[in-house]
C-alpha cells in the first residue's frame, strides 16, 4: 500500500456517482484524502461534503455563487478555497498535488476537465462516458501522451476491465468479442406503441439502479447502451463488430469477455456502483466497497435476451456513428443531451428523443469539417445542439 494517502479530486461530487465515491472514500481514511470537490447547483450538499471531507479546493460554475459559499465555509471553520468556472474545473483536474481524478460530471460539460486530467497524467477514473464518446481518438491520444491511467467506472466497462489481463498489449489477442449487458430499463416489456406517452417520472424509475436523471432516461431509451458501445470502442480498442449487447434484466452479470478459445469470462455482483468505484480507486488492489454481497442461493434466475430494435432503435445509431466519419459520435451525443433535457422539461415526447437524435445526425453527417483539437470538437458539440434544438422546437410546434 502507498505510504502517502492518495489525493483525490472528485468532479461532480454532488451527483449519484460523486456521493457513492465519497461513501467508499469514507471507508478508507488511511488511503484517501479529498483534495477537491466540484458541484453544479447543489451547493448545500457541497457544503455538507466540505464539512465532512475538508477539501482544499471546491469549484462551482458561477462566480455569483462564490461569496455566499466562502462565507458559509468560513463560518464552518474551513479554509477551503472556492474557485469558479470551467477553467478552474480543468485546473483542478490537472492540479499537480492531485493524484487521482474521479470524472463524475454528466455530459460533454465534463470533457475539458477530463482532457486536462488525461494530459496531466492522472489516474483518471472515468464515469463521465459522454466525455469519451465526444472526445474519441483525441481523448485517447491525450491519455497516451500524458501517461494517464484510464480506469473505467461504468459498471459494464469495469466488468470487462476486471476480466482482462493487466497487460493491455494482450487484449486484442485475448478478445474475440465483448458482450455488454443492459437491464432493458423500465420499458423492456412495454408495448412499443405505448412509449410515446410515457412521462419523465416513469422513464427515470429504473428497476435496478438509482442514478442521475439523464442516465436514467438514457437507460429507458437504451441510448445509455449506445453510448457505452462507443465508450467500449475507445477503452478497449475494438472495432464495432466485436462489441455486442445483450439484455439481462437482473443486472447481476455486469458484462462479459468472449475469448478467442471459446471461454467466456463474466464479472458479477449486486447492482451497486460502489463496486466499480472501489476498483477504480484501489486498482490493482481491492478494497471494501460497502456493497452487499451476492447470495447465489437466493438468486432465482439469470435471463438473457436480444434487444428489440423496434423498441430500442437508438442502439443502432451508435454502430452507425462508429462507422461514420469522426465527429458523428459527438453529434449523436450532443443531440441526445438536448433531447433528454427537452424530454425531462416536457418539451419533447419520449419517442421524440430518438427522432431528434437520428435527424440531427442525418442533418450534420455530410457537413463535418476536420476535427483537429478540443476547440473544434466543442464547436461541433455546440453546432449539433443548435440543430437538435431546432428539431425539438419543430416537433413541439
Ligand atoms: P448526476 O446528475 O447524479 O450528477 C452529475 C454531477 O455533475 C453533479 O455533481 C452535478 O453537480 C455535476 N454537473 C452537472 N452538470 C454540470 C456542468 N454543466 N458543469 C459542471 N458540473 C456539472 O449524474 P450521475 O448519475 O452521477 O452520472 C455522472 C456520470 O456518470 C454520467 O456521465 C453518467 O453517464 C455516468 N454513470 C453514472 C452511473 C450511475 O449509476 N449514476 C453509472 C454509470 C455511469
Ligand atoms: Mg453502465
Tab-separated table of C-alpha atoms and ligand atoms in Angstrom:
chain	number	residue	atom	x	y	z
A	1	UNK	CA	0.000	0.000	0.000
A	2	UNK	CA	1.080	3.583	-0.644
A	3	UNK	CA	2.712	5.263	2.290
A	4	UNK	CA	1.184	8.625	1.387
A	5	UNK	CA	-2.573	8.939	1.072
A	6	UNK	CA	-3.866	9.338	-2.481
A	7	UNK	CA	-5.157	12.851	-3.098
A	8	UNK	CA	-8.467	12.874	-4.913
A	9	UNK	CA	-10.366	15.393	-6.980
A	10	UNK	CA	-13.997	14.401	-7.364
A	11	UNK	CA	-15.611	16.251	-10.247
A	12	UNK	CA	-19.388	16.190	-9.846
A	13	UNK	CA	-19.228	15.246	-6.161
A	14	UNK	CA	-22.895	16.034	-5.525
A	15	UNK	CA	-24.231	13.566	-8.107
A	16	UNK	CA	-25.060	9.912	-7.805
A	17	UNK	CA	-21.538	8.707	-8.672
A	18	UNK	CA	-19.921	11.543	-6.716
A	19	UNK	CA	-21.766	10.737	-3.494
A	20	UNK	CA	-21.144	6.993	-3.919
A	21	UNK	CA	-17.443	7.763	-4.386
A	22	UNK	CA	-17.375	9.714	-1.128
A	23	UNK	CA	-19.098	6.785	0.614
A	24	UNK	CA	-16.281	4.461	-0.463
A	25	UNK	CA	-13.633	7.058	0.388
A	26	UNK	CA	-15.132	7.426	3.885
A	27	UNK	CA	-14.464	3.726	4.499
A	28	UNK	CA	-10.726	4.221	3.899
A	29	UNK	CA	-9.484	7.404	5.575
A	30	UNK	CA	-5.986	5.905	5.786
A	31	UNK	CA	-5.785	5.549	1.974
A	32	UNK	CA	-7.525	8.611	0.537
A	33	UNK	CA	-7.595	12.328	1.114
A	34	UNK	CA	-10.088	14.608	-0.636
A	35	UNK	CA	-8.223	17.481	-2.263
A	36	UNK	CA	-11.032	18.942	-4.360
A	37	UNK	CA	-14.792	18.719	-4.891
A	38	UNK	CA	-16.962	20.288	-7.573
A	39	UNK	CA	-20.695	20.814	-7.926
A	40	UNK	CA	-23.083	22.471	-10.308
A	41	UNK	CA	-26.185	23.532	-8.384
A	42	UNK	CA	-26.482	21.629	-5.118
A	43	UNK	CA	-24.236	23.886	-3.050
A	44	UNK	CA	-25.981	22.865	0.214
A	45	UNK	CA	-24.839	19.291	-0.305
A	46	UNK	CA	-21.405	20.527	-1.389
A	47	UNK	CA	-21.100	22.424	1.878
A	48	UNK	CA	-22.064	19.341	3.850
A	49	UNK	CA	-19.424	17.356	1.953
A	50	UNK	CA	-16.859	20.052	2.763
A	51	UNK	CA	-17.617	19.814	6.469
A	52	UNK	CA	-17.095	16.081	6.364
A	53	UNK	CA	-14.126	15.735	3.972
A	54	UNK	CA	-12.390	19.115	4.404
A	55	UNK	CA	-11.159	19.570	0.813
A	56	UNK	CA	-8.587	22.226	-0.014
A	57	UNK	CA	-10.499	23.428	-3.069
A	58	UNK	CA	-14.056	23.462	-4.351
A	59	UNK	CA	-15.159	24.550	-7.808
A	60	UNK	CA	-18.623	25.828	-8.718
A	61	UNK	CA	-19.617	27.061	-12.194
A	62	UNK	CA	-20.797	30.541	-11.428
A	63	UNK	CA	-18.829	33.403	-9.822
A	64	UNK	CA	-22.105	34.635	-8.316
A	65	UNK	CA	-22.268	31.503	-6.149
A	66	UNK	CA	-18.838	32.069	-4.637
A	67	UNK	CA	-19.288	34.820	-1.988
A	68	UNK	CA	-22.073	33.030	-0.102
A	69	UNK	CA	-20.211	29.748	-0.267
A	70	UNK	CA	-16.995	31.358	1.029
A	71	UNK	CA	-18.905	32.844	3.915
A	72	UNK	CA	-20.508	29.536	4.825
A	73	UNK	CA	-17.191	27.713	4.615
A	74	UNK	CA	-15.537	30.282	6.841
A	75	UNK	CA	-18.425	30.056	9.310
A	76	UNK	CA	-17.824	26.305	9.446
A	77	UNK	CA	-14.174	26.963	10.287
A	78	UNK	CA	-12.914	25.645	6.957
A	79	UNK	CA	-10.044	27.061	4.902
A	80	UNK	CA	-11.390	25.574	1.660
A	81	UNK	CA	-10.729	27.805	-1.346
A	82	UNK	CA	-13.598	28.486	-3.759
A	83	UNK	CA	-12.834	28.676	-7.469
A	84	UNK	CA	-15.331	29.256	-10.237
A	85	UNK	CA	-15.825	28.460	-13.898
A	86	UNK	CA	-14.863	25.854	-16.464
A	87	UNK	CA	-11.192	26.855	-16.455
A	88	UNK	CA	-10.960	26.285	-12.696
A	89	UNK	CA	-12.526	22.860	-13.165
A	90	UNK	CA	-9.829	21.902	-15.679
A	91	UNK	CA	-7.138	23.347	-13.410
A	92	UNK	CA	-8.316	21.224	-10.502
A	93	UNK	CA	-8.259	18.125	-12.743
A	94	UNK	CA	-4.652	18.877	-13.688
A	95	UNK	CA	-3.510	20.148	-10.257
A	96	UNK	CA	-0.028	18.733	-9.535
A	97	UNK	CA	-0.980	17.866	-5.950
A	98	UNK	CA	-3.875	15.685	-7.141
A	99	UNK	CA	-3.086	12.010	-7.763
A	100	UNK	CA	-6.431	10.734	-8.946
A	101	UNK	CA	-9.481	12.315	-10.561
A	102	UNK	CA	-12.992	10.907	-10.412
A	103	UNK	CA	-14.743	12.236	-13.525
A	104	UNK	CA	-18.392	12.116	-12.467
A	105	UNK	CA	-19.835	15.155	-14.218
A	106	UNK	CA	-22.703	14.293	-16.533
A	107	UNK	CA	-22.450	15.139	-20.224
A	108	UNK	CA	-19.983	16.796	-22.575
A	109	UNK	CA	-19.642	19.531	-19.915
A	110	UNK	CA	-17.028	17.272	-18.331
A	111	UNK	CA	-14.893	16.889	-21.453
A	112	UNK	CA	-12.412	19.727	-20.951
A	113	UNK	CA	-11.621	18.680	-17.381
A	114	UNK	CA	-11.255	15.026	-18.413
A	115	UNK	CA	-8.828	16.000	-21.162
A	116	UNK	CA	-6.872	18.124	-18.681
A	117	UNK	CA	-6.603	15.204	-16.244
A	118	UNK	CA	-5.544	12.893	-19.089
A	119	UNK	CA	-2.905	15.316	-20.358
A	120	UNK	CA	-1.583	15.775	-16.814
A	121	UNK	CA	-1.066	12.019	-16.471
A	122	UNK	CA	-3.524	11.456	-13.649
A	123	UNK	CA	-5.114	8.261	-12.524
A	124	UNK	CA	-8.403	9.032	-14.270
A	125	UNK	CA	-11.499	7.215	-13.055
A	126	UNK	CA	-13.995	7.763	-15.827
A	127	UNK	CA	-17.711	7.660	-15.092
A	128	UNK	CA	-18.404	10.569	-17.455
A	129	UNK	CA	-18.932	8.390	-20.551
A	130	UNK	CA	-20.157	11.313	-22.674
A	131	UNK	CA	-16.661	12.844	-22.449
A	132	UNK	CA	-15.137	9.783	-24.093
A	133	UNK	CA	-17.967	9.493	-26.631
A	134	UNK	CA	-17.339	13.094	-27.685
A	135	UNK	CA	-13.568	13.062	-27.278
A	136	UNK	CA	-12.953	9.732	-29.031
A	137	UNK	CA	-9.495	9.413	-30.585
A	138	UNK	CA	-8.431	12.813	-29.262
A	139	UNK	CA	-9.242	11.767	-25.696
A	140	UNK	CA	-7.296	8.507	-26.042
A	141	UNK	CA	-4.349	10.394	-27.514
A	142	UNK	CA	-4.326	12.731	-24.506
A	143	UNK	CA	-4.353	9.713	-22.182
A	144	UNK	CA	-1.449	8.149	-24.011
A	145	UNK	CA	0.654	11.278	-24.361
A	146	UNK	CA	0.026	12.338	-20.776
A	147	UNK	CA	0.784	8.873	-19.443
A	148	UNK	CA	-2.549	8.786	-17.601
A	149	UNK	CA	-4.056	5.601	-16.199
A	150	UNK	CA	-7.598	5.432	-17.528
A	151	UNK	CA	-9.850	3.323	-15.310
A	152	UNK	CA	-13.450	2.664	-16.334
A	153	UNK	CA	-16.135	3.268	-13.710
A	154	UNK	CA	-19.157	2.433	-15.860
A	155	UNK	CA	-20.139	-0.971	-14.419
A	156	UNK	CA	-20.039	-2.773	-17.798
A	157	UNK	CA	-16.612	-1.440	-18.718
A	158	UNK	CA	-15.258	-2.058	-15.241
A	159	UNK	CA	-16.540	-5.638	-15.577
A	160	UNK	CA	-14.687	-6.123	-18.851
A	161	UNK	CA	-11.587	-4.448	-17.486
A	162	UNK	CA	-11.686	-6.778	-14.475
A	163	UNK	CA	-11.860	-9.821	-16.795
A	164	UNK	CA	-8.867	-8.775	-18.915
A	165	UNK	CA	-5.157	-9.327	-18.211
A	166	UNK	CA	-3.146	-6.443	-16.771
A	167	UNK	CA	-1.002	-6.238	-19.901
A	168	UNK	CA	-3.036	-4.213	-22.404
A	169	UNK	CA	-0.837	-5.432	-25.251
A	170	UNK	CA	-2.542	-8.830	-24.886
A	171	UNK	CA	-6.113	-7.554	-25.122
A	172	UNK	CA	-6.523	-7.788	-28.858
A	173	UNK	CA	-5.310	-11.397	-28.941
A	174	UNK	CA	-7.380	-12.403	-25.947
A	175	UNK	CA	-10.693	-10.963	-27.043
A	176	UNK	CA	-12.918	-12.430	-29.700
A	177	UNK	CA	-15.694	-10.041	-28.736
A	178	UNK	CA	-17.166	-8.423	-25.661
A	179	UNK	CA	-20.779	-8.555	-24.518
A	180	UNK	CA	-22.193	-5.513	-22.764
A	181	UNK	CA	-25.182	-6.358	-20.619
A	182	UNK	CA	-28.151	-3.982	-20.414
A	183	UNK	CA	-31.031	-4.141	-17.963
A	184	UNK	CA	-33.524	-3.059	-20.610
A	185	UNK	CA	-34.678	-0.278	-18.272
A	186	UNK	CA	-38.253	0.399	-17.185
A	187	UNK	CA	-39.804	-0.157	-20.633
A	188	UNK	CA	-38.303	-3.526	-21.544
A	189	UNK	CA	-41.673	-5.236	-21.770
A	190	UNK	CA	-43.889	-2.269	-22.537
A	191	UNK	CA	-45.625	-2.273	-25.935
A	192	UNK	CA	-43.554	-0.069	-28.291
A	193	UNK	CA	-46.778	1.632	-29.442
A	194	UNK	CA	-47.415	2.976	-25.936
A	195	UNK	CA	-43.964	4.545	-25.476
A	196	UNK	CA	-44.819	7.917	-26.991
A	197	UNK	CA	-46.979	8.704	-23.948
A	198	UNK	CA	-44.577	7.849	-21.125
A	199	UNK	CA	-43.727	10.575	-18.609
A	200	UNK	CA	-40.338	11.663	-17.230
A	201	UNK	CA	-41.340	10.144	-13.865
A	202	UNK	CA	-41.910	6.741	-15.482
A	203	UNK	CA	-38.703	6.977	-17.503
A	204	UNK	CA	-36.428	7.748	-14.548
A	205	UNK	CA	-37.833	4.914	-12.408
A	206	UNK	CA	-35.107	2.393	-13.163
A	207	UNK	CA	-35.787	-1.151	-11.949
A	208	UNK	CA	-32.257	-1.949	-10.650
A	209	UNK	CA	-30.098	1.167	-10.333
A	210	UNK	CA	-30.537	4.546	-8.643
A	211	UNK	CA	-28.822	7.092	-10.892
A	212	UNK	CA	-28.889	10.693	-12.090
A	213	UNK	CA	-31.867	11.739	-14.215
A	214	UNK	CA	-30.035	11.967	-17.541
A	215	UNK	CA	-28.536	8.475	-17.432
A	216	UNK	CA	-31.864	7.106	-16.169
A	217	UNK	CA	-33.628	8.415	-19.277
A	218	UNK	CA	-30.755	7.069	-21.386
A	219	UNK	CA	-31.335	3.659	-19.818
A	220	UNK	CA	-35.014	3.810	-20.729
A	221	UNK	CA	-34.236	4.576	-24.397
A	222	UNK	CA	-31.138	2.342	-24.327
A	223	UNK	CA	-29.141	5.331	-25.575
A	224	UNK	CA	-27.084	4.604	-22.468
A	225	UNK	CA	-26.019	1.315	-24.048
A	226	UNK	CA	-25.433	3.091	-27.345
A	227	UNK	CA	-23.050	5.493	-25.589
A	228	UNK	CA	-21.443	2.519	-23.841
A	229	UNK	CA	-20.790	0.753	-27.156
A	230	UNK	CA	-18.904	3.867	-28.279
A	231	UNK	CA	-17.163	4.087	-24.896
A	232	UNK	CA	-16.064	0.432	-25.212
A	233	UNK	CA	-14.735	1.035	-28.701
A	234	UNK	CA	-12.246	3.537	-27.279
A	235	UNK	CA	-11.488	1.952	-23.916
A	236	UNK	CA	-10.715	-1.468	-25.341
A	237	UNK	CA	-9.658	-0.543	-28.883
A	238	UNK	CA	-12.261	-2.780	-30.543
A	239	UNK	CA	-13.996	-2.449	-33.878
A	240	UNK	CA	-17.785	-2.162	-33.525
A	241	UNK	CA	-18.353	-5.702	-34.858
A	242	UNK	CA	-16.576	-7.042	-31.765
A	243	UNK	CA	-18.910	-5.238	-29.356
A	244	UNK	CA	-22.264	-6.923	-28.705
A	245	UNK	CA	-25.176	-6.075	-26.454
A	246	UNK	CA	-27.481	-8.440	-24.618
A	247	UNK	CA	-30.376	-7.628	-22.304
A	248	UNK	CA	-30.009	-9.102	-18.834
A	249	UNK	CA	-32.867	-7.787	-16.671
A	250	UNK	CA	-31.399	-8.795	-13.292
A	251	UNK	CA	-28.199	-6.676	-13.657
A	252	UNK	CA	-26.087	-9.310	-11.875
A	253	UNK	CA	-23.706	-10.135	-14.721
A	254	UNK	CA	-22.182	-6.740	-15.410
A	255	UNK	CA	-20.610	-7.710	-18.763
A	256	UNK	CA	-18.551	-10.439	-20.393
A	257	UNK	CA	-15.451	-11.095	-22.441
A	258	UNK	CA	-15.748	-13.868	-25.032
A	259	UNK	CA	-12.176	-15.054	-25.551
A	260	UNK	CA	-10.504	-16.470	-28.667
A	261	UNK	CA	-10.611	-20.001	-27.279
A	262	UNK	CA	-14.363	-20.030	-26.611
A	263	UNK	CA	-14.049	-19.262	-22.911
A	264	UNK	CA	-16.405	-16.548	-21.627
A	265	UNK	CA	-15.383	-14.504	-18.589
A	266	UNK	CA	-18.020	-12.567	-16.680
A	267	UNK	CA	-17.899	-10.240	-13.709
A	268	UNK	CA	-20.831	-10.393	-11.298
A	269	UNK	CA	-22.076	-8.551	-8.265
A	270	UNK	CA	-25.094	-6.821	-6.827
A	271	UNK	CA	-26.046	-3.721	-8.862
A	272	UNK	CA	-24.132	-1.199	-6.782
A	273	UNK	CA	-21.806	1.398	-8.314
A	274	UNK	CA	-19.619	1.362	-5.211
A	275	UNK	CA	-18.052	-1.864	-6.537
A	276	UNK	CA	-16.616	-0.418	-9.772
A	277	UNK	CA	-15.829	2.829	-7.923
A	278	UNK	CA	-13.836	0.922	-5.277
A	279	UNK	CA	-11.975	-0.949	-8.004
A	280	UNK	CA	-11.149	2.302	-9.785
A	281	UNK	CA	-9.857	3.755	-6.540
A	282	UNK	CA	-7.771	0.750	-5.493
A	283	UNK	CA	-6.690	-0.937	-8.773
A	284	UNK	CA	-4.723	-3.184	-8.923
A	285	UNK	CA	-5.548	-3.857	-5.281
A	286	UNK	CA	-9.046	-4.463	-3.953
A	287	UNK	CA	-10.685	-2.724	-1.027
A	288	UNK	CA	-14.008	-2.873	0.810
A	289	UNK	CA	-16.738	-1.128	-1.196
A	290	UNK	CA	-19.614	-1.298	1.261
A	291	UNK	CA	-21.825	-3.091	-1.289
A	292	UNK	CA	-23.983	-6.021	-0.232
A	293	UNK	CA	-22.823	-9.431	-1.419
A	294	UNK	CA	-24.372	-11.736	-3.985
A	295	UNK	CA	-26.205	-14.675	-2.491
A	296	UNK	CA	-26.375	-17.433	-5.085
A	297	UNK	CA	-28.817	-19.464	-3.004
A	298	UNK	CA	-31.369	-16.639	-3.212
A	299	UNK	CA	-30.962	-15.891	-6.893
A	300	UNK	CA	-33.834	-17.368	-8.898
A	301	UNK	CA	-32.908	-16.738	-12.450
A	302	UNK	CA	-30.480	-15.032	-14.776
A	303	UNK	CA	-32.116	-14.185	-18.095
A	304	UNK	CA	-30.541	-13.011	-21.343
A	305	UNK	CA	-32.320	-11.793	-24.470
A	306	UNK	CA	-31.634	-9.781	-27.625
A	307	UNK	CA	-32.608	-6.114	-27.587
A	308	UNK	CA	-35.676	-5.436	-29.730
A	309	UNK	CA	-34.663	-2.882	-32.411
A	310	UNK	CA	-38.241	-1.541	-32.677
A	311	UNK	CA	-38.413	-0.769	-29.006
A	312	UNK	CA	-34.804	0.469	-28.773
A	313	UNK	CA	-33.908	1.999	-32.153
A	314	UNK	CA	-31.204	4.192	-30.593
A	315	UNK	CA	-28.757	1.353	-30.191
A	316	UNK	CA	-28.160	1.094	-33.926
A	317	UNK	CA	-27.276	4.806	-34.046
A	318	UNK	CA	-24.110	4.006	-32.075
A	319	UNK	CA	-22.954	1.355	-34.526
A	320	UNK	CA	-23.735	3.619	-37.468
A	321	UNK	CA	-21.912	6.547	-35.856
A	322	UNK	CA	-18.818	4.437	-35.228
A	323	UNK	CA	-18.686	3.581	-38.928
A	324	UNK	CA	-19.245	7.220	-39.976
A	325	UNK	CA	-16.581	9.967	-40.181
A	326	UNK	CA	-15.011	11.263	-36.981
A	327	UNK	CA	-17.275	13.698	-35.175
A	328	UNK	CA	-20.559	11.876	-35.758
A	329	UNK	CA	-20.425	10.298	-32.292
A	330	UNK	CA	-20.035	13.809	-30.844
A	331	UNK	CA	-23.063	14.960	-32.841
A	332	UNK	CA	-25.109	11.994	-31.617
A	333	UNK	CA	-24.157	12.709	-28.015
A	334	UNK	CA	-24.981	16.414	-28.255
A	335	UNK	CA	-28.372	15.710	-29.857
A	336	UNK	CA	-29.143	13.180	-27.164
A	337	UNK	CA	-28.215	15.534	-24.319
A	338	UNK	CA	-30.518	18.198	-25.762
A	339	UNK	CA	-33.328	15.725	-26.455
A	340	UNK	CA	-33.179	14.212	-22.959
A	341	UNK	CA	-33.170	17.675	-21.439
A	342	UNK	CA	-36.232	18.583	-23.519
A	343	UNK	CA	-37.960	15.345	-22.540
A	344	UNK	CA	-37.292	15.966	-18.828
A	345	UNK	CA	-38.594	19.521	-19.319
A	346	UNK	CA	-41.746	18.124	-21.024
A	347	UNK	CA	-40.894	19.870	-24.283
A	348	UNK	CA	-40.439	16.600	-26.178
A	349	UNK	CA	-42.140	13.221	-26.082
A	350	UNK	CA	-40.216	10.080	-25.181
A	351	UNK	CA	-40.081	8.689	-28.723
A	352	UNK	CA	-39.111	12.152	-29.912
A	353	UNK	CA	-35.685	11.583	-28.337
A	354	UNK	CA	-34.744	9.038	-30.967
A	355	UNK	CA	-36.323	11.079	-33.744
A	356	UNK	CA	-34.281	14.157	-32.775
A	357	UNK	CA	-31.075	12.133	-32.438
A	358	UNK	CA	-31.497	10.486	-35.844
A	359	UNK	CA	-32.500	13.738	-37.568
A	360	UNK	CA	-29.566	15.689	-36.088
A	361	UNK	CA	-27.039	13.047	-37.118
A	362	UNK	CA	-28.558	12.920	-40.589
A	363	UNK	CA	-28.529	16.715	-40.938
A	364	UNK	CA	-24.874	17.122	-39.939
A	365	UNK	CA	-23.233	13.932	-41.196
A	366	UNK	CA	-22.323	15.180	-44.644
A	367	UNK	CA	-21.078	18.563	-43.396
A	368	UNK	CA	-18.372	17.804	-40.858
A	369	UNK	CA	-15.083	19.660	-41.071
A	370	UNK	CA	-11.774	18.316	-39.803
A	371	UNK	CA	-11.514	17.929	-36.078
A	372	UNK	CA	-8.020	18.985	-35.147
A	373	UNK	CA	-8.401	19.588	-31.452
A	374	UNK	CA	-10.594	20.134	-28.445
A	375	UNK	CA	-11.873	23.529	-29.586
A	376	UNK	CA	-13.060	22.070	-32.895
A	377	UNK	CA	-14.850	19.305	-31.014
A	378	UNK	CA	-16.535	21.736	-28.653
A	379	UNK	CA	-17.606	23.880	-31.620
A	380	UNK	CA	-19.131	20.805	-33.253
A	381	UNK	CA	-20.875	19.955	-29.985
A	382	UNK	CA	-22.371	23.461	-29.889
A	383	UNK	CA	-23.433	23.305	-33.532
A	384	UNK	CA	-25.123	19.926	-33.055
A	385	UNK	CA	-27.004	21.221	-30.007
A	386	UNK	CA	-28.329	24.115	-32.035
A	387	UNK	CA	-29.541	21.816	-34.818
A	388	UNK	CA	-31.105	19.439	-32.274
A	389	UNK	CA	-32.925	22.342	-30.594
A	390	UNK	CA	-34.423	23.309	-33.944
A	391	UNK	CA	-35.759	19.781	-34.415
A	392	UNK	CA	-37.117	19.813	-30.858
A	393	UNK	CA	-38.857	23.147	-31.426
A	394	UNK	CA	-40.289	21.921	-34.748
A	395	UNK	CA	-41.762	18.843	-33.063
A	396	UNK	CA	-43.441	20.806	-30.300
A	397	UNK	CA	-44.999	23.448	-32.551
B	1	LIG	P1	-25.892	13.181	-11.596
B	1	LIG	O1	-26.805	14.010	-12.391
B	1	LIG	O2	-26.398	12.495	-10.383
B	1	LIG	O3	-24.623	14.057	-11.149
B	1	LIG	C1	-23.939	14.857	-12.062
B	1	LIG	C2	-22.883	15.702	-11.356
B	1	LIG	O4	-22.306	16.562	-12.344
B	1	LIG	C3	-23.412	16.599	-10.251
B	1	LIG	O5	-22.458	16.693	-9.224
B	1	LIG	C4	-23.582	17.948	-10.928
B	1	LIG	O6	-23.429	18.992	-9.996
B	1	LIG	C5	-22.457	17.931	-11.934
B	1	LIG	N1	-22.750	18.716	-13.152
B	1	LIG	C6	-23.854	18.610	-13.927
B	1	LIG	N2	-23.771	19.463	-14.961
B	1	LIG	C7	-22.606	20.114	-14.848
B	1	LIG	C8	-21.962	21.129	-15.593
B	1	LIG	N3	-22.514	21.665	-16.692
B	1	LIG	N4	-20.751	21.567	-15.183
B	1	LIG	C9	-20.183	21.066	-14.073
B	1	LIG	N5	-20.750	20.100	-13.316
B	1	LIG	C10	-21.943	19.627	-13.691
B	1	LIG	O7	-25.251	12.111	-12.606
B	1	LIG	P2	-24.661	10.658	-12.280
B	1	LIG	O8	-25.735	9.658	-12.372
B	1	LIG	O9	-23.807	10.719	-11.075
B	1	LIG	O10	-23.752	10.441	-13.570
B	1	LIG	C11	-22.486	11.060	-13.733
B	1	LIG	C12	-21.774	10.421	-14.901
B	1	LIG	O11	-21.519	9.053	-14.587
B	1	LIG	C13	-22.612	10.404	-16.188
B	1	LIG	O12	-21.777	10.583	-17.291
B	1	LIG	C14	-23.211	9.005	-16.204
B	1	LIG	O13	-23.473	8.553	-17.511
B	1	LIG	C15	-22.092	8.204	-15.570
B	1	LIG	N6	-22.537	6.964	-14.922
B	1	LIG	C16	-23.412	7.017	-13.891
B	1	LIG	C17	-23.852	5.842	-13.280
B	1	LIG	C18	-24.797	5.873	-12.100
B	1	LIG	O14	-25.094	4.810	-11.554
B	1	LIG	N7	-25.273	7.005	-11.658
B	1	LIG	C19	-23.411	4.607	-13.767
B	1	LIG	C20	-22.518	4.599	-14.832
B	1	LIG	C21	-22.084	5.775	-15.404
B	2	LIG	MG1	-23.268	1.399	-17.461
